[in-house]
């Protein structure tokens, strides 16, 4: 029996993502959250999901409080986009390498 391909959704807001996850939970679906896919080969192989939830549509910097050195970003904001915004304020997003 061949595995069926996962349905992919790319919500553009938290409410839409929550609704998709709520339906998946209520119906017992397996869900995979997918970011940029840069580490897709890491970790253990699992059964294919019923729903793949892409964070690509969640790509906005919601808030950047320069004076407080804080920011609120959606889950799918690419690092380069965040860095560009912080650079405008003479700041940077420092990450420790894995």
Short mmCIF file of N, CA, C and O in Angstrom, two decimals:
data_model
loop_
_atom_site.label_atom_id
_atom_site.label_comp_id
_atom_site.label_asym_id
_atom_site.label_seq_id
_atom_site.Cartn_x
_atom_site.Cartn_y
_atom_site.Cartn_z
N UNK A 1 0.84 -1.17 0.00
CA UNK A 1 0.00 0.00 0.00
C UNK A 1 0.89 1.24 0.00
O UNK A 1 1.73 1.41 0.87
N UNK A 2 0.75 2.11 -0.97
CA UNK A 2 1.57 3.32 -1.09
C UNK A 2 1.08 4.39 -0.14
O UNK A 2 -0.11 4.56 0.08
N UNK A 3 2.03 5.14 0.41
CA UNK A 3 1.68 6.24 1.30
C UNK A 3 1.14 7.40 0.47
O UNK A 3 1.62 7.66 -0.63
N UNK A 4 0.14 8.06 0.99
CA UNK A 4 -0.41 9.21 0.29
C UNK A 4 0.39 10.45 0.67
O UNK A 4 0.93 10.54 1.76
N UNK A 5 0.46 11.39 -0.24
CA UNK A 5 1.19 12.62 0.01
C UNK A 5 0.46 13.48 1.04
O UNK A 5 -0.77 13.50 1.08
N UNK A 6 1.23 14.14 1.87
CA UNK A 6 0.66 15.02 2.88
C UNK A 6 0.02 16.23 2.22
O UNK A 6 0.51 16.73 1.20
N UNK A 7 -1.06 16.68 2.80
CA UNK A 7 -1.67 17.94 2.38
C UNK A 7 -0.83 19.05 2.99
O UNK A 7 -0.44 18.98 4.15
N UNK A 8 -0.48 20.05 2.22
CA UNK A 8 0.34 21.16 2.72
C UNK A 8 -0.51 22.41 2.84
O UNK A 8 -1.24 22.76 1.91
N UNK A 9 -0.39 23.07 3.97
CA UNK A 9 -1.07 24.34 4.21
C UNK A 9 -0.02 25.36 4.64
O UNK A 9 0.95 25.02 5.32
N UNK A 10 -0.19 26.60 4.24
CA UNK A 10 0.73 27.68 4.60
C UNK A 10 -0.08 28.85 5.17
O UNK A 10 -0.40 29.79 4.46
N UNK A 11 -0.44 28.77 6.45
CA UNK A 11 -1.24 29.84 7.04
C UNK A 11 -0.47 31.16 7.05
O UNK A 11 0.75 31.18 7.06
N UNK A 12 -1.22 32.26 7.03
CA UNK A 12 -0.60 33.58 7.03
C UNK A 12 -0.80 34.32 8.35
O UNK A 12 -0.40 35.46 8.48
N UNK A 13 -1.41 33.66 9.30
CA UNK A 13 -1.62 34.28 10.61
C UNK A 13 -1.77 33.21 11.68
O UNK A 13 -2.02 32.04 11.40
N UNK A 14 -1.60 33.63 12.93
CA UNK A 14 -1.67 32.71 14.06
C UNK A 14 -3.05 32.06 14.18
O UNK A 14 -3.15 30.87 14.49
N UNK A 15 -4.10 32.83 13.92
CA UNK A 15 -5.45 32.29 14.03
C UNK A 15 -5.68 31.17 13.02
O UNK A 15 -6.27 30.14 13.34
N UNK A 16 -5.22 31.37 11.80
CA UNK A 16 -5.38 30.36 10.76
C UNK A 16 -4.58 29.11 11.11
O UNK A 16 -5.06 27.98 10.96
N UNK A 17 -3.36 29.28 11.62
CA UNK A 17 -2.53 28.14 12.02
C UNK A 17 -3.20 27.37 13.16
O UNK A 17 -3.25 26.14 13.14
N UNK A 18 -3.74 28.09 14.13
CA UNK A 18 -4.41 27.46 15.26
C UNK A 18 -5.63 26.66 14.81
O UNK A 18 -5.87 25.55 15.29
N UNK A 19 -6.38 27.21 13.86
CA UNK A 19 -7.56 26.51 13.36
C UNK A 19 -7.16 25.21 12.66
O UNK A 19 -7.76 24.16 12.88
N UNK A 20 -6.13 25.28 11.82
CA UNK A 20 -5.65 24.09 11.11
C UNK A 20 -5.17 23.02 12.10
O UNK A 20 -5.48 21.84 11.95
N UNK A 21 -4.44 23.44 13.12
CA UNK A 21 -3.95 22.49 14.11
C UNK A 21 -5.09 21.92 14.95
O UNK A 21 -5.08 20.74 15.30
N UNK A 22 -6.09 22.74 15.25
CA UNK A 22 -7.26 22.27 16.00
C UNK A 22 -8.02 21.19 15.25
O UNK A 22 -8.41 20.17 15.81
N UNK A 23 -8.23 21.42 13.96
CA UNK A 23 -8.93 20.42 13.13
C UNK A 23 -8.10 19.14 13.05
O UNK A 23 -8.63 18.03 13.17
N UNK A 24 -6.80 19.28 12.86
CA UNK A 24 -5.93 18.11 12.77
C UNK A 24 -5.96 17.32 14.08
O UNK A 24 -6.04 16.08 14.06
N UNK A 25 -5.93 18.01 15.21
CA UNK A 25 -5.97 17.33 16.50
C UNK A 25 -7.30 16.62 16.71
O UNK A 25 -7.35 15.47 17.16
N UNK A 26 -8.38 17.28 16.35
CA UNK A 26 -9.72 16.71 16.55
C UNK A 26 -9.96 15.48 15.68
O UNK A 26 -10.75 14.60 16.04
N UNK A 27 -9.27 15.41 14.54
CA UNK A 27 -9.47 14.29 13.62
C UNK A 27 -8.32 13.27 13.67
O UNK A 27 -8.28 12.35 12.86
N UNK A 28 -7.39 13.46 14.61
CA UNK A 28 -6.31 12.49 14.79
C UNK A 28 -5.27 12.48 13.68
O UNK A 28 -4.63 11.46 13.44
N UNK A 29 -5.08 13.60 13.02
CA UNK A 29 -4.10 13.66 11.93
C UNK A 29 -2.68 13.87 12.47
O UNK A 29 -2.48 14.55 13.47
N UNK A 30 -1.72 13.27 11.77
CA UNK A 30 -0.31 13.52 12.07
C UNK A 30 0.07 14.82 11.37
O UNK A 30 -0.23 15.02 10.20
N UNK A 31 0.79 15.70 12.09
CA UNK A 31 1.16 17.01 11.55
C UNK A 31 2.68 17.17 11.60
O UNK A 31 3.32 16.80 12.58
N UNK A 32 3.23 17.72 10.54
CA UNK A 32 4.64 18.11 10.52
C UNK A 32 4.69 19.61 10.29
O UNK A 32 4.08 20.12 9.35
N UNK A 33 5.41 20.30 11.16
CA UNK A 33 5.63 21.74 10.98
C UNK A 33 6.89 21.87 10.13
O UNK A 33 7.92 21.28 10.43
N UNK A 34 6.79 22.65 9.06
CA UNK A 34 7.94 22.80 8.16
C UNK A 34 8.34 24.27 8.07
O UNK A 34 7.53 25.13 7.78
N UNK A 35 9.62 24.50 8.32
CA UNK A 35 10.18 25.84 8.15
C UNK A 35 10.78 25.94 6.77
O UNK A 35 10.17 25.56 5.77
N UNK A 36 12.00 26.39 6.71
CA UNK A 36 12.68 26.54 5.43
C UNK A 36 13.19 25.23 4.85
O UNK A 36 13.66 25.20 3.72
N UNK A 37 13.13 24.16 5.62
CA UNK A 37 13.57 22.86 5.14
C UNK A 37 15.08 22.67 5.17
O UNK A 37 15.60 21.69 4.64
N UNK A 38 15.81 23.57 5.83
CA UNK A 38 17.27 23.49 5.83
C UNK A 38 17.80 22.35 6.69
O UNK A 38 18.95 21.96 6.55
N UNK A 39 16.98 21.82 7.58
CA UNK A 39 17.42 20.72 8.44
C UNK A 39 16.47 19.52 8.33
O UNK A 39 16.33 18.72 9.23
N UNK A 40 15.82 19.40 7.19
CA UNK A 40 14.82 18.35 6.99
C UNK A 40 15.38 16.95 7.15
O UNK A 40 14.66 16.03 7.53
N UNK A 41 16.66 16.75 6.90
CA UNK A 41 17.27 15.43 7.02
C UNK A 41 17.74 15.09 8.41
O UNK A 41 18.21 13.99 8.66
N UNK A 42 17.63 16.01 9.34
CA UNK A 42 18.08 15.76 10.71
C UNK A 42 17.02 14.98 11.47
O UNK A 42 15.83 15.07 11.18
N UNK A 43 17.43 14.25 12.46
CA UNK A 43 16.48 13.57 13.35
C UNK A 43 16.08 12.20 12.84
O UNK A 43 16.65 11.65 11.90
N UNK A 44 15.09 11.65 13.47
CA UNK A 44 14.62 10.30 13.17
C UNK A 44 13.58 10.32 12.05
O UNK A 44 12.80 11.25 11.94
N UNK A 45 13.57 9.27 11.28
CA UNK A 45 12.56 9.12 10.23
C UNK A 45 11.25 8.75 10.92
O UNK A 45 11.21 7.88 11.79
N UNK A 46 10.20 9.42 10.54
CA UNK A 46 8.89 9.15 11.13
C UNK A 46 7.90 8.82 10.01
O UNK A 46 8.22 8.96 8.83
N UNK A 47 6.73 8.40 10.41
CA UNK A 47 5.70 8.14 9.41
C UNK A 47 5.34 9.45 8.71
O UNK A 47 5.42 10.52 9.31
N UNK A 48 4.94 9.37 7.45
CA UNK A 48 4.56 10.59 6.74
C UNK A 48 3.38 11.27 7.44
O UNK A 48 2.50 10.59 7.97
N UNK A 49 3.35 12.59 7.46
CA UNK A 49 2.24 13.28 8.09
C UNK A 49 1.01 13.30 7.20
O UNK A 49 1.10 13.08 5.99
N UNK A 50 -0.12 13.57 7.80
CA UNK A 50 -1.34 13.80 7.04
C UNK A 50 -1.39 15.26 6.59
O UNK A 50 -1.93 15.58 5.54
N UNK A 51 -0.80 16.13 7.40
CA UNK A 51 -0.80 17.57 7.14
C UNK A 51 0.60 18.11 7.37
O UNK A 51 1.20 17.86 8.41
N UNK A 52 1.11 18.82 6.38
CA UNK A 52 2.37 19.53 6.57
C UNK A 52 2.02 21.01 6.67
O UNK A 52 1.40 21.57 5.76
N UNK A 53 2.38 21.61 7.78
CA UNK A 53 2.07 23.02 8.04
C UNK A 53 3.32 23.84 7.79
O UNK A 53 4.29 23.75 8.54
N UNK A 54 3.33 24.60 6.72
CA UNK A 54 4.48 25.41 6.35
C UNK A 54 4.43 26.75 7.07
O UNK A 54 3.38 27.39 7.13
N UNK A 55 5.58 27.17 7.58
CA UNK A 55 5.64 28.48 8.24
C UNK A 55 6.00 29.59 7.26
O UNK A 55 6.16 30.75 7.66
N UNK A 56 6.09 29.29 5.97
CA UNK A 56 6.50 30.27 4.96
C UNK A 56 5.61 31.50 4.92
O UNK A 56 6.08 32.61 4.65
N UNK A 57 4.33 31.34 5.19
CA UNK A 57 3.41 32.49 5.16
C UNK A 57 3.44 33.32 6.44
O UNK A 57 2.85 34.39 6.51
N UNK A 58 4.13 32.82 7.46
CA UNK A 58 4.24 33.53 8.74
C UNK A 58 5.60 34.24 8.77
O UNK A 58 6.49 33.89 9.53
N UNK A 59 5.74 35.25 7.92
CA UNK A 59 7.06 35.82 7.66
C UNK A 59 7.19 37.31 7.97
O UNK A 59 7.98 38.02 7.37
N UNK A 60 6.42 37.76 8.95
CA UNK A 60 6.46 39.19 9.27
C UNK A 60 7.16 39.48 10.60
O UNK A 60 7.04 38.71 11.55
N UNK A 61 7.89 40.58 10.63
CA UNK A 61 8.41 41.11 11.88
C UNK A 61 7.26 41.95 12.44
O UNK A 61 6.88 42.97 11.86
N UNK A 62 6.65 41.51 13.53
CA UNK A 62 5.47 42.17 14.07
C UNK A 62 5.82 43.41 14.88
O UNK A 62 5.07 44.38 14.87
N UNK A 63 6.94 43.34 15.58
CA UNK A 63 7.34 44.44 16.46
C UNK A 63 8.85 44.46 16.57
O UNK A 63 9.46 43.40 16.65
N UNK A 64 9.45 45.63 16.59
CA UNK A 64 10.87 45.77 16.89
C UNK A 64 11.02 46.97 17.80
O UNK A 64 10.84 48.10 17.38
N UNK A 65 11.29 46.69 19.05
CA UNK A 65 11.46 47.74 20.06
C UNK A 65 12.95 48.00 20.23
O UNK A 65 13.61 47.38 21.07
N UNK A 66 13.46 48.92 19.42
CA UNK A 66 14.89 49.17 19.37
C UNK A 66 15.48 49.51 20.74
O UNK A 66 16.53 48.98 21.11
N UNK A 67 14.81 50.38 21.49
CA UNK A 67 15.33 50.80 22.79
C UNK A 67 15.36 49.69 23.81
O UNK A 67 16.23 49.67 24.70
N UNK A 68 14.47 48.74 23.68
CA UNK A 68 14.41 47.62 24.62
C UNK A 68 15.21 46.41 24.12
O UNK A 68 15.33 45.41 24.83
N UNK A 69 15.71 46.50 22.89
CA UNK A 69 16.42 45.39 22.26
C UNK A 69 15.57 44.13 22.21
O UNK A 69 16.02 43.01 22.47
N UNK A 70 14.28 44.31 21.89
CA UNK A 70 13.37 43.18 21.77
C UNK A 70 12.65 43.23 20.43
O UNK A 70 12.52 44.28 19.82
N UNK A 71 12.18 42.07 20.01
CA UNK A 71 11.42 41.98 18.77
C UNK A 71 10.44 40.83 18.86
O UNK A 71 10.67 39.86 19.59
N UNK A 72 9.33 40.95 18.14
CA UNK A 72 8.35 39.88 18.03
C UNK A 72 8.26 39.52 16.55
O UNK A 72 7.94 40.37 15.72
N UNK A 73 8.59 38.27 16.25
CA UNK A 73 8.62 37.79 14.88
C UNK A 73 7.70 36.59 14.73
O UNK A 73 7.55 35.81 15.67
N UNK A 74 7.09 36.47 13.57
CA UNK A 74 6.33 35.26 13.29
C UNK A 74 7.31 34.11 13.05
O UNK A 74 8.49 34.33 12.78
N UNK A 75 6.80 32.90 13.12
CA UNK A 75 7.64 31.70 13.07
C UNK A 75 8.42 31.52 11.78
O UNK A 75 9.48 30.90 11.78
N UNK A 76 7.95 32.07 10.67
CA UNK A 76 8.60 31.84 9.40
C UNK A 76 9.47 32.96 8.89
O UNK A 76 9.86 32.96 7.72
N UNK A 77 9.81 33.92 9.74
CA UNK A 77 10.65 35.03 9.29
C UNK A 77 12.05 34.51 8.97
O UNK A 77 12.71 33.94 9.83
N UNK A 78 12.50 34.69 7.73
CA UNK A 78 13.87 34.27 7.40
C UNK A 78 14.88 35.10 8.18
O UNK A 78 14.67 36.29 8.43
N UNK A 79 15.97 34.47 8.59
CA UNK A 79 16.99 35.16 9.37
C UNK A 79 17.49 36.41 8.66
O UNK A 79 17.67 37.46 9.28
N UNK A 80 17.69 36.33 7.35
CA UNK A 80 18.20 37.48 6.59
C UNK A 80 17.23 38.67 6.67
O UNK A 80 17.66 39.82 6.76
N UNK A 81 15.94 38.41 6.66
CA UNK A 81 14.94 39.48 6.75
C UNK A 81 14.99 40.14 8.13
O UNK A 81 14.94 41.37 8.24
N UNK A 82 15.10 39.32 9.18
CA UNK A 82 15.19 39.87 10.54
C UNK A 82 16.47 40.67 10.68
O UNK A 82 16.45 41.79 11.22
N UNK A 83 17.58 40.11 10.20
CA UNK A 83 18.87 40.81 10.31
C UNK A 83 18.83 42.15 9.60
O UNK A 83 19.36 43.14 10.09
N UNK A 84 18.18 42.22 8.44
CA UNK A 84 18.11 43.47 7.68
C UNK A 84 17.36 44.53 8.47
O UNK A 84 17.76 45.70 8.51
N UNK A 85 16.27 44.14 9.13
CA UNK A 85 15.50 45.11 9.91
C UNK A 85 16.31 45.57 11.12
O UNK A 85 16.34 46.76 11.44
N UNK A 86 16.96 44.64 11.79
CA UNK A 86 17.74 45.01 12.99
C UNK A 86 18.93 45.88 12.62
O UNK A 86 19.30 46.78 13.36
N UNK A 87 19.51 45.61 11.45
CA UNK A 87 20.67 46.38 11.00
C UNK A 87 20.32 47.85 10.81
O UNK A 87 21.14 48.73 11.07
N UNK A 88 19.10 48.13 10.38
CA UNK A 88 18.66 49.52 10.20
C UNK A 88 18.75 50.30 11.51
O UNK A 88 18.91 51.50 11.51
N UNK A 89 18.65 49.59 12.65
CA UNK A 89 18.73 50.23 13.96
C UNK A 89 20.11 50.05 14.59
O UNK A 89 20.29 50.33 15.78
N UNK A 90 21.08 49.56 13.79
CA UNK A 90 22.42 49.35 14.31
C UNK A 90 22.50 48.15 15.24
O UNK A 90 23.37 48.09 16.11
N UNK A 91 21.58 47.21 15.07
CA UNK A 91 21.53 46.03 15.93
C UNK A 91 21.73 44.77 15.10
O UNK A 91 21.76 44.82 13.87
N UNK A 92 21.87 43.64 15.78
CA UNK A 92 21.97 42.36 15.08
C UNK A 92 21.35 41.27 15.94
O UNK A 92 21.18 41.42 17.14
N UNK A 93 20.99 40.18 15.28
CA UNK A 93 20.43 39.02 15.94
C UNK A 93 21.58 38.02 16.06
O UNK A 93 22.02 37.45 15.07
N UNK A 94 22.10 37.85 17.26
CA UNK A 94 23.24 36.97 17.48
C UNK A 94 22.75 35.55 17.81
O UNK A 94 21.94 35.37 18.69
N UNK A 95 23.26 34.60 17.06
CA UNK A 95 22.92 33.19 17.29
C UNK A 95 24.18 32.41 17.61
O UNK A 95 25.24 32.66 17.03
N UNK A 96 24.06 31.45 18.51
CA UNK A 96 25.16 30.51 18.74
C UNK A 96 25.05 29.42 17.69
O UNK A 96 23.94 28.94 17.43
N UNK A 97 26.15 29.03 17.08
CA UNK A 97 26.07 27.96 16.08
C UNK A 97 25.63 26.65 16.74
O UNK A 97 25.92 26.44 17.91
N UNK A 98 24.95 25.79 15.98
CA UNK A 98 24.50 24.52 16.57
C UNK A 98 25.68 23.63 16.93
O UNK A 98 26.74 23.72 16.41
#
